[in-house]
Short mmCIF file of C-alpha atoms in Angstrom, two decimals:
data_model
loop_
_atom_site.label_atom_id
_atom_site.label_comp_id
_atom_site.label_asym_id
_atom_site.label_seq_id
_atom_site.Cartn_x
_atom_site.Cartn_y
_atom_site.Cartn_z
CA MET A 1 -24.99 -3.91 -11.54
CA LYS A 2 -22.51 -1.05 -11.29
CA ALA A 3 -19.06 -1.44 -12.80
CA ILE A 4 -17.40 -1.28 -9.38
CA GLN A 5 -19.57 -4.12 -8.08
CA ILE A 6 -18.65 -6.26 -11.09
CA PHE A 7 -14.97 -5.47 -10.53
CA VAL A 8 -15.16 -6.42 -6.84
CA ALA A 9 -16.84 -9.71 -7.79
CA ILE A 10 -14.07 -10.43 -10.32
CA VAL A 11 -11.32 -9.71 -7.78
CA CYS A 12 -13.05 -11.88 -5.17
CA ALA A 13 -13.42 -14.74 -7.67
CA ALA A 14 -9.78 -14.39 -8.70
CA ALA A 15 -8.64 -14.62 -5.06
CA LEU A 16 -10.76 -17.74 -4.50
CA ALA A 17 -9.42 -19.28 -7.71
CA VAL A 18 -5.72 -18.89 -6.90
CA ALA A 19 -5.82 -19.53 -3.14
CA PRO A 20 -6.09 -23.37 -3.48
CA LEU A 21 -2.85 -23.34 -5.51
CA VAL A 22 -0.85 -22.53 -2.37
CA GLN A 23 0.75 -25.48 -0.55
CA TRP A 24 -1.32 -25.14 2.61
CA GLY A 25 0.28 -28.24 4.09
CA ASP A 26 3.37 -26.12 4.74
CA LEU A 27 1.54 -24.53 7.67
CA ALA A 28 2.27 -27.70 9.65
CA LEU A 29 5.97 -26.85 9.48
CA LEU A 30 5.37 -23.85 11.75
CA SER A 31 4.73 -26.15 14.70
CA SER A 32 7.51 -28.60 13.84
CA ALA A 33 10.36 -26.08 13.43
CA ASP A 34 11.89 -24.85 16.67
CA GLY A 35 10.39 -21.49 17.69
CA ALA A 36 8.84 -20.89 14.26
CA LEU A 37 5.26 -20.63 15.50
CA ALA A 38 6.19 -18.01 18.12
CA GLY A 39 8.11 -16.02 15.52
CA TYR A 40 5.21 -16.19 13.08
CA LEU A 41 2.72 -15.00 15.70
CA ALA A 42 5.07 -12.14 16.63
CA LEU A 43 5.22 -11.06 12.97
CA LEU A 44 1.44 -11.29 12.82
CA GLY A 45 1.28 -9.02 15.86
CA PHE A 46 3.49 -6.49 14.06
CA GLY A 47 1.19 -6.67 11.06
CA LEU A 48 -1.91 -6.02 13.18
CA LEU A 49 -0.18 -3.11 14.91
CA SER A 50 0.71 -1.67 11.50
CA GLU A 51 -2.92 -1.94 10.41
CA SER A 52 -4.05 -0.05 13.51
CA LEU A 53 -1.65 2.76 12.51
CA THR A 54 -2.80 2.94 8.88
CA LEU A 55 -2.62 6.40 7.28
CA ARG A 56 -5.46 7.62 5.06
CA PHE A 57 -5.40 9.83 1.99
CA THR A 58 -8.01 10.87 -0.57
CA VAL A 59 -8.24 10.67 -4.35
CA ALA A 60 -11.20 12.83 -5.44
CA ARG A 61 -14.05 11.55 -3.25
CA SER A 62 -12.50 8.13 -2.53
CA ALA A 63 -10.41 7.33 0.51
CA GLY A 64 -7.17 5.43 0.17
CA GLN A 65 -4.86 4.09 2.84
CA SER A 66 -1.15 3.60 3.36
CA SER A 67 0.25 1.04 5.77
CA ILE A 68 3.70 -0.28 6.63
CA SER A 69 2.34 -3.80 7.14
CA PHE A 70 4.18 -4.72 3.93
CA LEU A 71 7.42 -4.84 5.98
CA PRO A 72 6.40 -7.76 8.25
CA LEU A 73 4.68 -9.26 5.19
CA LEU A 74 7.97 -9.26 3.24
CA ALA A 75 9.81 -10.69 6.23
CA CYS A 76 7.16 -13.40 6.50
CA ILE A 77 7.61 -14.64 2.92
CA VAL A 78 11.37 -15.07 3.24
CA LEU A 79 11.19 -16.62 6.72
CA PHE A 80 8.13 -18.85 6.52
CA GLY A 81 7.15 -19.21 2.85
CA PRO A 82 4.00 -18.61 0.77
CA ALA A 83 1.29 -20.43 2.76
CA PRO A 84 1.95 -18.67 6.09
CA THR A 85 2.31 -15.39 4.17
CA VAL A 86 -1.10 -15.69 2.50
CA LEU A 87 -2.65 -16.59 5.86
CA PHE A 88 -0.85 -13.56 7.35
CA MET A 89 -2.36 -11.29 4.70
CA ILE A 90 -5.87 -12.70 5.11
CA THR A 91 -5.72 -12.35 8.90
CA ILE A 92 -4.53 -8.75 9.06
CA GLY A 93 -6.87 -7.89 6.18
CA VAL A 94 -9.97 -9.20 7.92
CA VAL A 95 -9.03 -7.78 11.32
CA GLY A 96 -7.95 -4.45 9.87
CA GLU A 97 -10.91 -3.90 7.56
CA VAL A 98 -13.72 -5.37 9.69
CA LEU A 99 -12.67 -4.81 13.31
CA ILE A 100 -10.28 -1.84 13.24
CA ARG A 101 -11.54 0.37 10.40
CA LYS A 102 -15.08 -1.06 10.30
CA LYS A 103 -15.36 -0.69 6.52
CA GLU A 104 -18.61 -1.26 4.71
CA ASN A 105 -19.00 -4.79 3.36
CA ILE A 106 -18.11 -4.18 -0.29
CA ARG A 107 -14.92 -2.27 0.61
CA ALA A 108 -13.84 -4.87 3.15
CA VAL A 109 -14.43 -7.76 0.74
CA PHE A 110 -12.56 -5.95 -2.04
CA ASN A 111 -9.52 -5.09 0.07
CA VAL A 112 -9.18 -8.53 1.65
CA SER A 113 -9.66 -10.18 -1.77
CA GLN A 114 -7.13 -8.05 -3.62
CA TRP A 115 -4.56 -8.48 -0.82
CA THR A 116 -5.14 -12.24 -0.84
CA PHE A 117 -4.80 -12.36 -4.63
CA ALA A 118 -1.62 -10.27 -4.61
CA ALA A 119 -0.02 -12.30 -1.81
CA THR A 120 -0.97 -15.61 -3.44
CA VAL A 121 0.33 -14.69 -6.90
CA GLY A 122 3.48 -13.28 -5.33
CA GLY A 123 3.88 -16.46 -3.27
CA LEU A 124 3.48 -18.69 -6.32
CA LEU A 125 6.10 -16.59 -8.10
CA TYR A 126 8.36 -16.94 -5.06
CA ASP A 127 8.00 -20.73 -5.20
CA SER A 128 8.53 -20.92 -8.96
CA LEU A 129 11.79 -18.94 -8.67
CA GLY A 130 13.15 -21.35 -6.08
CA GLY A 131 12.38 -19.32 -2.98
CA GLN A 132 12.67 -21.08 0.36
CA ALA A 133 11.30 -20.56 3.85
CA VAL A 134 14.61 -19.80 5.55
CA ALA A 135 13.42 -20.24 9.14
CA LEU A 136 11.85 -23.62 8.33
CA VAL A 137 14.47 -25.32 6.15
CA ALA A 138 17.82 -24.11 7.49
CA GLY A 139 19.61 -24.46 10.79
CA PRO A 140 20.99 -21.47 12.70
CA ASP A 141 24.40 -21.76 11.06
CA GLN A 142 23.12 -21.82 7.47
CA ALA A 143 20.10 -19.51 7.80
CA SER A 144 21.92 -16.19 7.39
CA ALA A 145 23.73 -17.26 4.23
CA LEU A 146 20.53 -18.72 2.77
CA LEU A 147 18.65 -15.51 3.57
CA LEU A 148 21.14 -13.51 1.51
CA GLN A 149 20.71 -15.92 -1.41
CA GLN A 150 16.93 -15.40 -1.31
CA THR A 151 17.18 -11.63 -1.85
CA PRO A 152 16.42 -11.63 -5.64
CA VAL A 153 13.38 -13.88 -5.13
CA PHE A 154 12.28 -11.73 -2.20
CA VAL A 155 12.47 -8.63 -4.43
CA ALA A 156 10.37 -10.38 -7.10
CA PHE A 157 7.66 -11.17 -4.54
CA GLY A 158 7.63 -7.59 -3.25
CA ALA A 159 7.44 -6.09 -6.75
CA ALA A 160 4.61 -8.44 -7.79
CA PHE A 161 2.62 -7.74 -4.62
CA MET A 162 2.93 -3.95 -4.92
CA LEU A 163 2.14 -3.96 -8.65
CA LEU A 164 -1.04 -5.99 -8.19
CA ASN A 165 -2.08 -4.03 -5.09
CA HIS A 166 -1.63 -0.57 -6.64
CA THR A 167 -3.30 -1.63 -9.89
CA ALA A 168 -6.36 -3.13 -8.15
CA VAL A 169 -6.84 -0.12 -5.86
CA SER A 170 -6.43 2.36 -8.72
CA LEU A 171 -8.92 0.49 -10.91
CA ALA A 172 -11.46 0.38 -8.09
CA ILE A 173 -11.20 4.13 -7.48
CA ALA A 174 -11.30 4.90 -11.20
CA LEU A 175 -14.45 2.82 -11.67
CA SER A 176 -16.26 4.07 -8.57
CA GLN A 177 -15.53 7.74 -9.29
CA GLU A 178 -15.61 7.50 -13.11
CA MET A 179 -12.11 8.95 -13.30
CA PRO A 180 -9.28 8.20 -15.73
CA PHE A 181 -7.14 5.31 -14.52
CA SER A 182 -3.95 7.26 -15.35
CA ARG A 183 -4.96 10.07 -12.98
CA VAL A 184 -5.75 7.69 -10.13
CA ILE A 185 -2.62 5.55 -10.48
CA ALA A 186 -0.52 8.73 -10.58
CA ARG A 187 -2.01 9.81 -7.24
CA VAL A 188 -1.65 6.37 -5.66
CA VAL A 189 1.99 5.80 -6.66
CA GLY A 190 2.90 9.48 -6.26
CA ARG A 191 4.40 11.90 -8.73
CA SER A 192 7.08 10.08 -10.77
CA GLY A 193 6.36 6.95 -8.73
CA VAL A 194 7.79 8.45 -5.53
CA ASN A 195 5.50 6.42 -3.21
CA VAL A 196 6.56 3.14 -4.85
CA PHE A 197 10.17 4.30 -4.67
CA TYR A 198 9.83 4.85 -0.92
CA ASP A 199 8.36 1.36 -0.50
CA LEU A 200 11.18 -0.24 -2.50
CA LEU A 201 13.75 1.83 -0.63
CA LEU A 202 12.38 0.59 2.69
CA SER A 203 11.97 -3.06 1.65
CA PRO A 204 15.54 -4.05 2.71
CA ILE A 205 14.39 -3.29 6.25
CA ALA A 206 12.30 -6.45 5.98
CA ILE A 207 15.51 -8.40 5.35
CA ALA A 208 17.01 -6.78 8.44
CA LEU A 209 13.89 -7.81 10.37
CA ALA A 210 14.38 -11.39 9.19
CA TYR A 211 18.04 -11.28 10.27
CA LEU A 212 17.00 -10.07 13.73
CA TYR A 213 14.64 -13.01 14.07
CA LEU A 214 17.25 -15.53 12.93
CA ALA A 215 19.81 -14.06 15.30
CA ALA A 216 17.73 -13.58 18.44
CA GLY A 217 14.32 -15.11 17.88
CA VAL A 218 11.22 -13.26 19.06
CA ALA A 219 13.37 -10.95 21.20
CA GLY A 220 15.10 -9.82 18.00
CA LEU A 221 11.76 -8.95 16.46
CA ALA A 222 10.96 -6.74 19.44
CA LEU A 223 13.93 -4.56 18.51
CA PHE A 224 12.11 -3.67 15.28
CA LEU A 225 9.24 -1.91 17.05
CA LEU A 226 10.92 1.49 17.40
CA PRO A 227 12.18 1.66 13.77
CA MET A 228 8.74 0.58 12.56
CA LEU A 229 7.08 3.45 14.44
CA ALA A 230 9.70 5.86 13.09
CA ILE A 231 8.96 4.76 9.51
CA ARG A 232 5.23 5.22 10.07
CA HIS A 233 5.88 8.71 11.45
CA ALA A 234 7.91 9.60 8.36
CA TYR A 235 5.03 8.48 6.12
CA GLN A 236 2.62 10.57 8.19
CA ILE A 237 4.78 13.69 7.90
CA ASN A 238 5.03 13.24 4.12
CA LEU A 239 1.24 12.96 3.71
CA ARG A 240 0.60 15.93 6.00
CA LEU A 241 3.07 18.08 4.11
CA GLN A 242 1.37 17.27 0.80
CA GLU A 243 -2.06 18.12 2.22
CA ALA A 244 -0.76 21.30 3.91
CA ASN A 245 0.82 22.52 0.68
CA ARG A 246 -2.43 22.03 -1.26
CA ASP A 247 -4.50 23.75 1.43
CA LEU A 248 -2.03 26.65 1.72
CA LEU A 249 -2.06 27.20 -2.03
CA LYS A 250 -5.86 27.36 -2.16
CA ALA A 251 -5.96 29.66 0.87
CA LEU A 252 -3.43 31.99 -0.80
CA VAL A 253 -5.46 32.20 -4.00
CA THR A 254 -8.71 32.74 -2.07
CA ALA A 255 -7.13 35.54 -0.03
CA ILE A 256 -5.89 37.29 -3.17
CA GLU A 257 -9.28 37.08 -4.85
CA THR A 258 -11.11 38.62 -1.90
CA ARG A 259 -9.73 41.99 -3.04
CA ASP A 260 -12.06 41.83 -6.03
CA PRO A 261 -15.49 40.23 -5.42
CA CYS A 262 -16.08 40.00 -9.19
CA THR A 263 -13.31 37.39 -9.53
CA ALA A 264 -14.08 35.40 -6.38
CA GLY A 265 -13.69 31.69 -7.10
CA HIS A 266 -12.36 32.37 -10.59
CA SER A 267 -8.99 30.64 -10.13
CA LEU A 268 -10.60 27.57 -8.56
CA ARG A 269 -13.02 27.29 -11.49
CA VAL A 270 -10.22 27.74 -14.03
CA SER A 271 -8.06 25.11 -12.35
CA SER A 272 -10.95 22.64 -12.29
CA LEU A 273 -11.68 23.19 -15.99
CA ALA A 274 -8.01 23.18 -16.98
CA ARG A 275 -7.46 19.83 -15.28
CA ARG A 276 -10.07 18.22 -17.50
CA ILE A 277 -8.03 18.94 -20.64
CA PRO A 278 -5.06 16.60 -19.98
CA GLU A 279 -7.48 14.07 -18.52
CA ALA A 280 -9.57 14.10 -21.70
CA LEU A 281 -6.41 13.91 -23.84
CA GLY A 282 -5.07 10.99 -21.83
CA GLY A 283 -1.93 12.81 -20.66
CA PRO A 284 0.83 11.01 -18.72
CA GLY A 285 0.27 10.36 -15.04
CA GLY A 286 0.77 13.50 -12.94
CA THR A 287 0.19 15.93 -15.84
CA ALA A 288 -3.32 16.81 -14.70
CA GLU A 289 -2.09 17.78 -11.23
CA VAL A 290 0.64 20.01 -12.68
CA VAL A 291 -1.84 21.77 -15.00
CA GLU A 292 -4.33 22.18 -12.15
CA THR A 293 -1.70 23.81 -9.93
CA ALA A 294 -0.49 26.10 -12.71
CA ALA A 295 -4.05 27.19 -13.50
CA LEU A 296 -4.73 27.85 -9.84
CA LEU A 297 -1.75 30.24 -9.78
CA HIS A 298 -2.40 31.95 -13.11
CA GLY A 299 -3.84 35.08 -11.53
CA VAL A 300 -1.48 35.50 -8.58
CA GLY A 301 0.53 38.18 -10.47
CA ARG A 302 -2.47 40.51 -10.33
#
């Protein structure tokens, strides 16, 4: 069995092992609390919409994806607690991977499993730190103050979820493509962790989303639609700029080398070989990309 298949089996087993630890009986509170079920279904709708707008990027020959569904996910944990949040993640995972993106079986099972594992572990951490489901345990007068008190626990859940998610995805790509883990994680999180920084920077928006729900119910959630689309557009522009810069650089080098047929493809070959050096030496994340770019440009002065 290939290493990637073993890894997928381990992740799937881990998700099945931790899922029963969630207090699934808390789902009954959704129907007992006033308007909670409608609010939860509205958040689920936002999550499904986010999955349909997922952005894709590539690492070597593997495809990755970036979604803003973590915003309604974060709002869900602070409003409704761990059990509804894990169910939220399973639902949008299955619908997104199987029905929307139509992924092959092993990819769909892996993604749903690692999301379930990350949401469950994050939810258990949320519970252990004293986190509460604000929309289920507090009245309208106390909910806003309680929501503010939950911010540190909310941050802990978000950090745990993103750490587990990025690590699992990077390991899967590294194993399937036989690439160094450091190179893959550097691409997934961005140079100097910029992609994670963007996610953390945007996470307070989930708190604002929760406030909108507490203040105006489902109608308040509807106000979040336009900002959510704006955030997705910003992510799309960032990815397109990165891809355009890489393509423009290669086109520039190719155009320069057409002046001398004897050196055609030379810079591309040098950059490919040069990249292998920091990879073989186990250089810090992002080093290989810097060396590759520098090697690609080494002959531009000619």
